XYZ file of C-alpha atoms in Angstrom:
743
model
C -0.317 0.081 -0.508
C 1.727 3.502 -0.960
C 1.931 5.260 2.360
C 0.241 8.615 2.025
C 2.096 11.769 1.031
C 3.780 9.670 -0.965
C 2.606 9.359 -4.282
C -1.042 10.703 -4.892
C -4.130 9.054 -5.667
C -5.198 8.009 -9.107
C -7.735 9.483 -9.336
C -9.266 12.666 -7.368
C -12.771 13.953 -5.902
C -12.970 17.476 -7.668
C -13.106 19.786 -4.708
C -17.127 20.640 -5.215
C -18.298 17.416 -4.879
C -17.046 17.813 -1.508
C -17.815 21.160 -0.581
C -21.075 21.897 -2.766
C -22.675 18.637 -0.555
C -21.191 20.071 2.776
C -23.937 21.582 5.122
C -22.274 24.588 5.608
C -21.555 27.978 3.925
C -18.245 28.183 2.376
C -16.658 31.740 1.074
C -12.872 31.897 -0.425
C -11.591 35.219 -1.271
C -7.908 36.092 -2.342
C -6.353 39.029 -0.386
C -8.124 41.659 -1.781
C -11.034 40.354 -0.746
C -12.601 39.636 -3.636
C -14.990 36.141 -4.065
C -13.067 33.165 -5.154
C -15.827 30.789 -4.606
C -19.135 30.573 -2.758
C -20.328 26.746 -1.805
C -24.238 25.911 -3.142
C -25.463 26.036 0.708
C -23.660 29.775 1.125
C -25.777 30.776 -1.677
C -28.820 29.534 -0.082
C -27.780 31.247 3.502
C -27.682 34.636 1.864
C -30.456 34.355 0.098
C -28.098 34.447 -3.649
C -30.316 34.289 -6.116
C -29.018 33.590 -9.685
C -26.227 32.142 -10.543
C -23.406 31.961 -8.230
C -20.640 32.239 -10.950
C -21.222 36.066 -11.744
C -20.174 36.918 -7.843
C -15.960 35.773 -8.380
C -14.604 38.610 -8.279
C -16.983 40.699 -6.741
C -16.029 41.919 -3.010
C -16.713 39.801 -0.569
C -19.501 42.941 0.487
C -20.951 41.805 -2.092
C -22.499 38.484 -0.745
C -23.558 40.404 2.268
C -21.918 38.524 5.154
C -21.167 41.735 6.520
C -23.394 44.336 7.448
C -23.161 47.628 7.345
C -21.392 47.540 11.607
C -19.864 45.195 11.307
C -16.358 47.337 9.284
C -13.930 46.522 12.243
C -14.726 42.908 12.414
C -14.168 42.875 8.493
C -10.700 44.841 8.613
C -10.115 42.548 12.158
C -10.731 39.392 10.416
C -8.934 40.175 7.695
C -5.408 41.272 9.966
C -6.649 38.256 10.972
C -6.136 35.641 8.654
C -4.067 37.258 6.170
C -0.357 37.234 8.795
C -1.341 33.603 9.182
C -4.105 32.951 12.470
C -7.590 31.034 12.404
C -10.477 34.236 13.766
C -13.918 33.104 15.469
C -16.887 34.881 15.666
C -20.778 35.898 15.090
C -21.698 38.674 12.616
C -25.017 40.265 11.144
C -25.869 39.654 7.948
C -28.303 41.219 5.483
C -29.673 38.650 3.402
C -30.149 39.196 -0.428
C -33.340 39.742 0.058
C -32.947 42.296 2.400
C -33.113 39.994 5.811
C -30.786 40.519 8.780
C -29.705 37.373 10.229
C -26.755 36.041 12.804
C -23.809 33.878 11.765
C -21.313 31.755 13.285
C -18.191 31.765 10.896
C -14.836 30.735 10.943
C -12.287 32.107 9.101
C -8.495 30.881 8.309
C -6.081 31.182 5.719
C -5.483 30.326 1.824
C -2.690 29.344 1.844
C -0.584 28.410 -1.268
C 1.787 24.987 -1.821
C 4.937 26.860 -1.614
C 3.390 28.142 1.843
C 2.766 31.797 0.716
C -0.707 33.970 2.053
C -3.143 33.610 -0.954
C -6.203 34.749 0.096
C -8.920 33.791 3.103
C -11.362 31.509 3.676
C -14.606 31.337 5.485
C -16.468 28.579 7.394
C -20.294 30.044 7.852
C -23.579 28.584 9.582
C -26.302 30.633 10.787
C -26.606 31.097 14.757
C -30.295 29.877 15.011
C -32.087 28.563 17.814
C -30.544 25.002 17.253
C -27.972 25.839 16.528
C -27.012 28.043 19.451
C -27.159 25.811 21.686
C -23.436 25.122 22.919
C -22.977 26.993 25.773
C -19.596 29.365 23.121
C -22.300 30.219 20.146
C -24.954 32.024 23.377
C -22.794 33.484 24.464
C -21.282 35.650 21.347
C -25.242 35.614 20.629
C -26.093 37.757 23.796
C -22.873 39.267 23.364
C -23.348 40.712 19.258
C -27.631 41.326 20.569
C -26.544 44.014 23.230
C -23.355 45.367 20.630
C -26.126 46.291 17.825
C -28.731 47.487 20.732
C -26.030 49.736 21.154
C -25.354 51.339 18.218
C -28.422 53.706 18.881
C -29.552 55.699 22.137
C -32.725 56.943 19.945
C -35.600 54.802 21.413
C -37.063 54.066 17.560
C -34.138 53.124 15.578
C -33.312 50.725 19.023
C -37.380 49.129 18.925
C -36.193 48.623 14.653
C -32.694 47.105 15.466
C -34.895 44.828 18.105
C -36.956 44.110 15.739
C -34.635 43.445 12.739
C -32.810 40.728 14.829
C -35.779 38.467 16.376
C -37.353 38.195 12.609
C -36.575 35.883 10.328
C -34.479 34.002 11.773
C -35.817 33.593 16.226
C -39.312 33.720 14.839
C -42.347 34.541 12.846
C -43.623 37.727 14.192
C -42.151 39.915 16.820
C -44.328 42.330 18.643
C -43.048 45.171 21.735
C -45.324 46.641 23.879
C -44.340 49.566 26.007
C -46.387 51.241 28.660
C -46.582 54.617 28.574
C -48.473 55.927 31.276
C -50.585 53.253 32.887
C -51.579 52.839 29.075
C -49.388 49.778 26.998
C -49.100 50.658 23.814
C -48.027 48.607 20.985
C -44.895 50.090 19.816
C -43.087 47.569 17.479
C -44.530 44.880 15.357
C -42.585 42.689 13.029
C -43.939 39.821 10.623
C -41.464 36.741 8.500
C -42.555 37.720 4.741
C -43.950 41.339 4.859
C -47.423 39.608 6.274
C -50.099 41.649 7.104
C -52.197 41.061 9.314
C -55.726 42.062 8.165
C -57.454 44.878 9.347
C -59.162 45.335 12.801
C -57.107 42.072 13.961
C -54.444 42.626 16.137
C -53.777 45.338 17.126
C -50.919 48.133 14.831
C -48.373 50.277 15.998
C -49.295 53.651 18.326
C -52.833 51.462 19.579
C -53.452 50.638 23.589
C -53.576 47.205 24.155
C -55.416 44.488 26.203
C -54.214 41.643 27.245
C -56.782 39.628 29.135
C -56.129 37.301 31.918
C -55.010 34.230 30.778
C -52.928 35.643 27.918
C -49.292 34.369 27.819
C -48.169 38.609 27.703
C -50.367 38.983 31.017
C -48.647 35.954 33.217
C -45.047 37.243 31.525
C -45.775 40.474 33.174
C -47.576 39.738 36.147
C -44.875 37.028 36.453
C -41.513 39.548 35.433
C -40.812 35.433 33.847
C -40.470 34.668 30.043
C -42.942 32.198 29.207
C -42.980 29.309 26.968
C -45.871 28.131 25.107
C -44.665 25.186 23.916
C -48.391 24.655 21.155
C -50.366 25.915 20.931
C -53.125 23.678 19.573
C -52.686 22.290 22.909
C -54.406 24.226 25.093
C -57.022 26.824 25.390
C -55.220 30.607 25.424
C -56.586 33.964 25.958
C -56.994 36.368 22.785
C -56.749 39.980 23.207
C -60.403 39.806 20.731
C -62.279 37.096 18.609
C -60.295 39.224 15.397
C -57.412 38.563 16.988
C -58.202 34.897 17.961
C -58.017 34.692 14.261
C -55.656 37.031 12.675
C -53.973 33.755 14.425
C -55.190 30.642 13.218
C -55.372 32.758 9.843
C -51.507 32.853 10.006
C -51.059 29.790 11.407
C -49.179 30.940 14.286
C -47.391 27.480 16.462
C -45.317 28.088 20.156
C -45.357 31.848 21.092
C -42.721 33.163 23.954
C -43.202 37.071 25.804
C -40.422 38.074 28.035
C -41.067 41.043 30.198
C -39.138 43.930 29.384
C -38.400 45.010 33.554
C -35.337 46.826 34.162
C -33.489 48.680 36.875
C -37.040 48.001 39.200
C -39.069 49.150 36.626
C -41.105 46.646 34.401
C -41.311 49.155 31.192
C -43.977 46.840 28.666
C -43.525 43.243 26.965
C -41.747 41.192 24.529
C -43.190 38.245 22.572
C -42.019 36.086 19.513
C -43.959 33.638 18.003
C -43.370 30.301 14.560
C -46.213 30.402 12.385
C -46.707 28.736 9.461
C -45.059 30.904 6.801
C -41.592 30.200 6.768
C -40.163 26.341 6.031
C -38.503 25.446 8.821
C -37.336 22.428 10.527
C -38.835 22.927 14.002
C -42.271 25.301 14.801
C -41.982 24.962 18.589
C -39.820 26.582 21.436
C -38.314 24.319 24.041
C -36.701 25.038 27.723
C -33.504 25.859 25.614
C -35.376 28.588 23.681
C -37.010 30.270 26.210
C -33.833 30.841 28.595
C -31.816 32.388 25.267
C -35.553 34.262 24.253
C -36.057 36.104 27.994
C -31.336 36.137 27.763
C -32.389 39.053 24.784
C -35.611 40.119 26.565
C -32.960 41.512 29.436
C -30.368 43.064 27.448
C -33.456 44.903 25.532
C -35.341 45.910 28.620
C -31.960 48.153 29.750
C -31.231 49.226 25.319
C -34.961 50.655 26.183
C -34.347 51.802 29.525
C -31.221 54.279 28.307
C -33.093 55.407 24.995
C -36.334 56.151 27.087
C -33.922 58.348 29.430
C -31.456 60.006 26.492
C -34.904 61.006 25.503
C -35.896 62.357 28.165
C -32.879 63.938 28.419
C -33.005 65.578 25.160
C -36.286 66.729 25.450
C -35.384 68.828 28.350
C -31.982 70.546 26.621
C -34.743 71.240 23.303
C -36.652 72.741 25.603
C -34.479 74.453 27.038
C -33.128 75.370 23.618
C -36.427 76.503 22.881
C -37.452 78.514 25.097
C -34.722 81.038 24.628
C -35.301 81.510 21.037
C -37.542 83.940 20.066
C -41.516 82.910 20.446
C -43.206 85.166 18.407
C -41.617 87.377 15.357
C -42.777 91.308 15.955
C -45.130 92.745 13.239
C -42.502 93.918 10.651
C -42.713 97.011 8.137
C -41.391 96.791 5.146
C -40.155 92.821 5.397
C -41.233 89.575 5.881
C -39.933 86.862 7.890
C -39.315 83.740 8.015
C -37.621 81.208 10.230
C -37.141 76.950 11.315
C -34.408 75.329 14.081
C -34.136 72.065 12.925
C -32.597 69.710 16.286
C -30.116 66.713 14.992
C -32.009 63.447 15.099
C -29.575 61.388 17.493
C -27.348 59.314 14.817
C -26.657 55.372 15.221
C -22.461 56.530 15.774
C -21.461 59.295 16.502
C -17.929 58.804 18.041
C -18.613 61.375 20.986
C -20.357 59.806 23.754
C -23.773 60.474 24.195
C -25.284 63.796 22.753
C -27.760 65.529 23.558
C -28.003 67.300 19.341
C -29.248 70.356 20.765
C -27.857 73.938 22.037
C -25.593 76.440 20.552
C -27.663 77.552 17.126
C -29.859 80.959 17.506
C -31.369 83.738 15.307
C -33.343 86.381 16.508
C -35.236 89.663 14.902
C -34.880 92.947 17.317
C -37.218 96.378 17.082
C -35.610 99.547 16.890
C -35.922 103.159 15.976
C -38.263 104.295 14.160
C -38.903 100.999 12.207
C -35.832 99.897 11.558
C -34.458 95.944 12.464
C -32.083 94.221 14.066
C -31.740 91.246 13.445
C -29.321 87.957 14.046
C -27.931 84.953 13.353
C -25.176 82.575 15.631
C -24.087 79.863 16.181
C -21.485 78.627 19.711
C -19.479 75.386 19.640
C -20.235 72.928 20.964
C -23.643 71.585 21.648
C -25.754 70.287 24.841
C -27.166 72.222 27.601
C -23.834 74.617 27.560
C -23.993 75.422 24.675
C -27.515 75.929 25.360
C -26.949 78.370 28.311
C -24.121 80.608 26.531
C -26.409 81.658 23.649
C -29.529 82.008 26.371
C -26.595 85.091 28.321
C -25.165 85.921 24.423
C -28.789 86.351 23.062
C -29.888 88.397 25.363
C -26.714 90.180 26.141
C -27.269 91.332 21.890
C -30.807 92.783 23.130
C -28.930 94.588 25.702
C -26.980 96.154 23.186
C -29.094 96.572 20.361
C -31.311 99.023 22.629
C -28.794 100.573 22.824
C -28.579 101.413 19.290
C -25.022 100.666 19.268
C -23.904 99.849 15.855
C -23.103 96.674 14.669
C -18.982 96.746 14.411
C -19.598 98.028 18.439
C -21.635 95.649 18.970
C -19.957 92.659 18.129
C -17.102 93.998 19.714
C -18.723 93.721 22.866
C -19.700 90.255 22.381
C -16.640 89.431 22.002
C -15.551 91.255 25.232
C -18.739 89.372 27.071
C -17.128 86.560 25.936
C -13.473 86.182 26.477
C -14.931 86.819 30.209
C -16.994 83.512 30.526
C -13.524 81.197 30.299
C -14.139 79.343 32.898
C -12.305 79.460 36.185
C -9.726 77.295 37.158
C -8.292 75.067 39.982
C -8.108 77.965 42.173
C -10.643 80.304 41.617
C -9.552 82.639 39.107
C -10.791 82.702 35.350
C -8.871 81.615 32.879
C -6.140 82.746 29.744
C -7.218 80.596 26.560
C -11.066 79.055 26.985
C -13.927 81.232 26.237
C -16.525 80.212 24.329
C -16.113 80.725 20.802
C -19.170 82.096 18.565
C -19.300 82.551 15.066
C -22.064 85.510 14.626
C -23.685 88.358 12.009
C -26.136 91.010 13.159
C -27.807 93.740 10.126
C -29.684 96.764 10.717
C -31.907 97.012 8.332
C -33.971 100.276 7.420
C -36.977 99.413 5.020
C -37.745 102.930 3.866
C -33.552 103.879 3.480
C -33.455 100.208 2.221
C -29.482 100.303 4.037
C -28.645 96.608 5.339
C -25.703 97.820 7.287
C -23.906 94.384 8.909
C -20.747 92.745 10.459
C -19.215 89.491 10.859
C -17.442 87.148 13.739
C -16.917 84.527 11.267
C -20.471 83.517 10.749
C -21.194 81.751 6.843
C -22.124 84.372 4.434
C -25.938 84.554 3.245
C -27.463 83.885 -0.283
C -28.851 87.422 -2.054
C -31.871 86.248 -4.395
C -32.723 89.149 -6.178
C -34.215 89.085 -9.774
C -33.861 85.627 -9.802
C -29.871 85.272 -8.886
C -28.935 83.839 -5.967
C -25.428 84.397 -4.925
C -23.907 84.999 -1.491
C -23.563 88.234 0.204
C -20.463 89.738 -0.120
C -18.454 90.131 3.053
C -15.245 92.815 3.073
C -14.769 92.184 6.385
C -15.464 87.906 8.063
C -14.029 89.425 10.915
C -13.256 85.851 13.215
C -14.997 84.328 15.981
C -15.994 85.479 19.235
C -13.921 84.648 21.695
C -11.585 84.022 19.696
C -9.169 86.548 21.469
C -9.035 84.879 24.301
C -7.405 81.682 23.516
C -3.749 83.586 22.699
C -4.339 85.014 19.541
C -3.425 89.101 19.481
C -3.351 91.759 17.159
C -6.175 90.323 15.545
C -8.274 93.535 13.336
C -10.807 94.683 15.202
C -15.168 94.311 13.775
C -16.225 96.553 10.924
C -19.023 96.996 9.437
C -20.935 97.752 5.738
C -23.543 99.467 4.147
C -25.352 98.328 1.247
C -28.769 99.241 -0.558
C -30.965 95.928 -0.342
C -32.836 95.760 -3.500
C -36.846 96.470 -3.726
C -37.632 92.454 -2.744
C -34.979 90.467 -2.213
C -34.364 87.441 0.038
C -31.642 87.468 2.686
C -31.235 83.096 3.527
C -29.127 83.583 7.162
C -28.682 79.591 8.507
C -26.661 77.728 10.674
C -23.133 75.843 8.937
C -25.391 72.745 10.393
C -27.960 72.818 6.812
C -23.791 71.715 5.114
C -21.952 70.122 6.780
C -21.553 67.232 7.422
C -24.170 65.288 5.403
C -24.192 62.223 4.569
C -24.705 60.680 1.318
C -28.184 59.576 -0.078
C -26.529 55.976 -1.724
C -23.985 55.750 2.129
C -20.460 56.485 0.334
C -19.844 59.289 2.571
C -20.489 63.057 3.093
C -21.079 65.731 1.198
C -19.047 68.030 0.758
C -19.769 72.147 1.708
C -18.921 73.181 -1.564
C -22.119 70.727 -3.664
C -24.330 71.196 -0.103
C -23.695 75.041 -0.726
C -24.987 74.379 -4.599
C -28.000 72.607 -3.792
C -29.063 75.144 -1.448
C -28.398 77.840 -3.749
C -30.366 75.362 -6.548
C -33.438 75.015 -4.150
C -34.533 78.755 -2.427
C -33.572 79.789 -6.291
C -36.386 77.556 -7.204
C -38.324 78.105 -3.859
C -38.126 82.072 -4.256
C -40.159 81.853 -7.300
C -42.954 82.215 -4.797
C -42.185 85.500 -3.086
C -42.929 84.148 0.269
C -40.226 84.120 2.441
C -42.160 80.596 4.497
C -41.376 78.828 1.463
C -37.757 80.088 0.360
C -37.444 78.733 4.174
C -38.935 75.240 4.266
C -36.803 74.281 0.759
C -33.843 75.793 2.928
C -34.377 73.438 5.526
C -34.997 69.642 3.468
C -31.973 71.600 0.518
C -29.228 69.048 1.650
C -30.798 64.904 2.036
C -29.335 63.022 4.868
C -30.402 63.454 8.717
C -28.009 65.611 9.988
C -25.464 65.832 12.886
C -25.459 69.371 14.208
C -28.708 70.993 14.692
C -29.435 74.029 12.271
C -31.232 77.318 12.525
C -32.604 79.191 9.177
C -33.877 82.759 8.840
C -35.487 84.020 5.656
C -36.221 88.301 5.442
C -37.683 89.445 2.546
C -37.863 92.882 1.606
C -41.206 95.059 -0.039
C -40.822 95.179 -3.184
C -43.123 98.867 -2.405
C -41.955 101.537 -1.344
C -43.341 102.704 1.899
C -44.506 106.363 3.011
C -42.370 108.635 4.959
C -41.289 112.677 4.612
C -38.166 114.407 6.077
C -37.590 118.340 6.248
C -34.665 120.473 7.715
C -35.467 123.157 9.740
C -33.274 126.480 10.896
C -32.744 126.333 14.172
C -35.089 129.043 15.549
C -38.194 128.588 17.460
C -40.965 130.671 14.839
C -39.627 127.072 12.810
C -41.595 125.442 16.435
C -45.292 125.901 14.284
C -43.694 125.408 11.037
C -42.591 121.444 11.807
C -45.705 120.768 13.327
C -47.881 122.754 10.400
C -45.639 119.680 8.166
C -46.338 117.310 10.339
C -50.040 117.617 10.278
C -50.152 118.321 6.973
C -48.935 114.900 6.929
C -50.722 113.310 9.420
C -53.697 113.896 7.423
C -52.569 112.640 3.848
C -51.487 109.704 6.067
C -55.445 109.167 7.687
C -54.645 109.530 10.651
C -57.718 109.800 13.165
C -58.228 113.361 13.666
C -57.574 112.820 17.656
C -54.425 110.969 17.205
C -52.715 113.372 14.696
C -53.640 116.227 16.838
C -51.500 114.395 19.797
C -48.966 113.703 17.137
C -48.380 116.991 16.352
C -48.647 117.830 19.960
C -45.609 115.137 20.584
C -43.905 116.842 17.754
C -43.639 120.139 19.007
C -42.192 119.047 22.571
C -39.269 116.924 20.451
C -39.065 119.975 18.072
C -39.022 122.604 21.079
C -36.525 121.202 22.912
C -34.565 120.015 19.137
C -34.253 124.268 18.587
C -33.152 125.770 21.798
C -30.440 122.350 22.764
C -29.702 123.284 18.958
C -29.129 126.935 19.405
C -28.228 127.603 23.089
C -25.445 125.947 25.814
C -27.701 124.828 28.272
C -26.625 125.293 31.846
C -28.594 124.077 34.897
C -31.137 127.018 35.720
C -32.471 127.632 32.621
C -36.053 125.159 33.500
C -35.287 123.433 30.775
C -38.028 120.370 29.513
C -34.671 117.744 28.882
C -31.636 116.857 32.048
C -29.010 116.180 29.311
C -25.837 114.040 30.241
C -22.957 116.094 29.096
C -20.527 115.374 26.950
C -17.172 116.914 26.767
C -15.768 117.668 23.460
C -12.615 118.934 22.844
C -11.101 122.530 20.870
C -9.798 122.501 18.375
C -6.079 123.890 18.754
C -6.220 126.986 16.577
C -10.057 127.990 17.437
C -10.496 131.502 17.598
C -13.383 134.062 18.109
C -12.836 134.522 14.219
C -13.956 131.451 12.638
C -17.844 132.042 12.339
C -20.070 128.564 13.830
C -22.087 126.654 11.387
C -25.791 127.467 11.029
C -28.216 125.564 13.121
C -30.698 123.273 11.788
C -32.594 120.773 12.475
C -34.802 117.371 11.105
C -38.408 116.078 10.839
C -38.115 112.750 9.371
C -41.366 111.111 9.413
C -42.164 107.891 8.642
C -45.269 105.865 7.968
C -46.087 102.187 8.848
C -48.955 99.579 8.810
C -50.084 100.486 11.647
C -48.039 103.207 13.368
C -46.124 106.068 12.359
C -42.142 106.930 13.477
C -41.795 110.564 14.694
C -37.264 111.259 14.426
C -35.725 114.609 15.158
C -31.907 115.486 13.866
C -30.537 118.395 15.721
C -25.834 119.185 16.136
C -26.152 118.773 20.055
C -23.803 115.714 20.611
C -26.095 115.380 24.461
C -28.057 112.643 24.900
C -31.637 113.350 26.486
C -33.683 112.167 29.798
C -35.642 112.451 32.122
C -35.579 114.211 35.284
C -38.153 115.077 37.702
C -39.984 118.501 37.567
C -40.471 120.761 40.807
C -43.616 122.064 41.365
C -42.519 125.918 40.063
C -40.258 124.207 37.694
C -40.884 125.980 34.621
C -39.856 122.510 31.911
C -39.342 119.423 33.341
C -41.878 118.309 32.041
C -41.620 117.788 27.847
C -40.108 114.693 27.403
C -42.438 113.050 30.035
C -45.629 113.954 28.138
C -43.105 111.608 25.638
C -42.712 109.140 27.395
C -46.349 109.367 28.541
C -48.490 110.064 25.284
C -46.269 107.979 23.193
C -45.702 104.019 22.105
C -42.091 104.615 22.961
C -39.744 106.310 22.554
C -35.720 106.532 22.383
C -32.490 108.481 21.201
C -29.283 107.661 19.732
C -26.518 109.001 18.122
C -25.290 110.191 14.887
C -22.657 111.266 13.035
C -23.963 114.669 13.160
C -25.192 114.141 16.447
C -28.003 112.580 17.599
C -32.062 111.754 16.533
C -34.227 111.541 18.922
C -37.525 109.335 18.133
C -40.978 108.324 19.265
C -43.569 105.821 17.582
C -47.051 106.477 18.418
C -50.398 103.924 17.318
C -52.108 105.407 13.592
C -55.965 105.332 15.527
C -57.172 105.160 18.981
C -57.422 102.101 19.235
C -54.357 100.568 18.972
C -53.105 103.249 21.308
C -51.822 101.583 24.355
């Protein structure tokens, strides 16, 4: 007899005669993971239709052996085997028909006769309820279930993962019912072969369900133990309704397991699995090992659901906090249509940054200013969560205070930058740390609907889109500015914030947005992310099409959905549209002489009459015009002193006398200007004079002849104020056009 290895057999068994009949999947790849061989059992296991020979040369990923969440395991398998070591583990497979299954795989090197490793041989089988009863397989299976459940903290996604894991591998039907308060509500149901129960039979997702006394789900929740019914035909088990029982007979239910979802001392609900005649199985009945395995899976499912519910509570709290800090309503504005959106990011399955609420940091605001002007702001605080939302709330309040003080956009940016740098957290000794304040991108705009002037300053924020005459382009920034708070990180010599002014065309639309709209959006086909340039192009295309409707809200909606895919950062969108029509206004300059008070009053009376104001409101407006103009004439022509008893008490602004100035230089003629503006429901009156001192209310004594003019304006006008101008100051007030709108 010839010894083994001394001579070759005269005849060999063809490899496919052995591997083709083996009851185990055999997959062979080259060193680059391209398929070389797939046996018949593997084709059935992975449900590959057609001739498997066509897969030769394709990537092993096309087989469905590795799920989308098994990239690291794929790398680990290839690294170990190509270095001469074997690999064993449990994988989640996505079969050709879309069903998910847990696969137990064993991989070894494919060696050349010379000893070199030419590829990988993978042996695989389904980790089914029968094949998975070895202790090692059961442990590996539970670990895999835990990994899959840990992939998301969103409860809807978690429940979806549970059903996908269990059907059809462990069951033909899966139901998960959770308590909402004291009501048991169906949250998930999944059936093999896409079977759909007849309407009005089994409870649908979102519907309340009542299990009668003696029902296996009711027993599982009462006993807090897993209940297995080996053969449903061996006894009578009550159903929620006669229609439910009929559907069970129609599906051919044969065996059921019900497990309570119990975590951290609280009953969350119940999970039930059933086998039926919808699929071809070797075994249609659960037994004791199945009961134990499904009970162990249910305990992990309960923990995952509880974690998801806790996370959802935290997320909703942060979201409520964030939304409470944003404007609750947009004020009515003349000459400007406004639409806004705030969209929190959905909790993604894989963040790589720990638990994230995906909320906080982005904000917008609309601030009514003097004489119908409006402040527009949008910004983004770095980071997310409650801390970012808290910083955003403080920043918004600070900006509102600075804006109401009629500061210019550049001045506001400088003050906000200083405020951000003051927020550096203290070190362990209680001393403010040098270089760790929050950083914020922000743009602040002041828009005057009557002059159409747009004055803005930027702090590192993305430029808004300007839509005009059917064209879309980014607003050009002469000075982009740096992020607020950056100087606190030790960077010196940065340029100060500057502002620029442009004229906004009639009917033009500005689209402000934060970077959550265009940054890191997953492609529809799952192949990476869109670049910012691609996202910006899709955004411009979407808003251009929506702008044809002329509706700011339609443009905001188009911007929100312009880039497909889930966002991993919250986003804010603010759309403003200028009026196509010119707004009514009247302006005239007068010499600063007492006789001009009556002329200014006459101009106001004529204008109010032409605007259709109520007679009483027009008379009241003329009275207030007289008071403000009288004080402008006095303070434009003379220098006040404390004993003159004037209507206004002024804060002195000491101006330096130019060197070389003498008495021979004639003083320029003193003038004041009266500007009247009409809005939809209000009129604004502004009086400009060259005096640099801002007025304030003072208390007049019983015998004082003056000191009451500004008090009248305070009591009779809707709002009033003053602001510095390049030539001096402006005092303004607002009042309703009709008496029924008076406060």
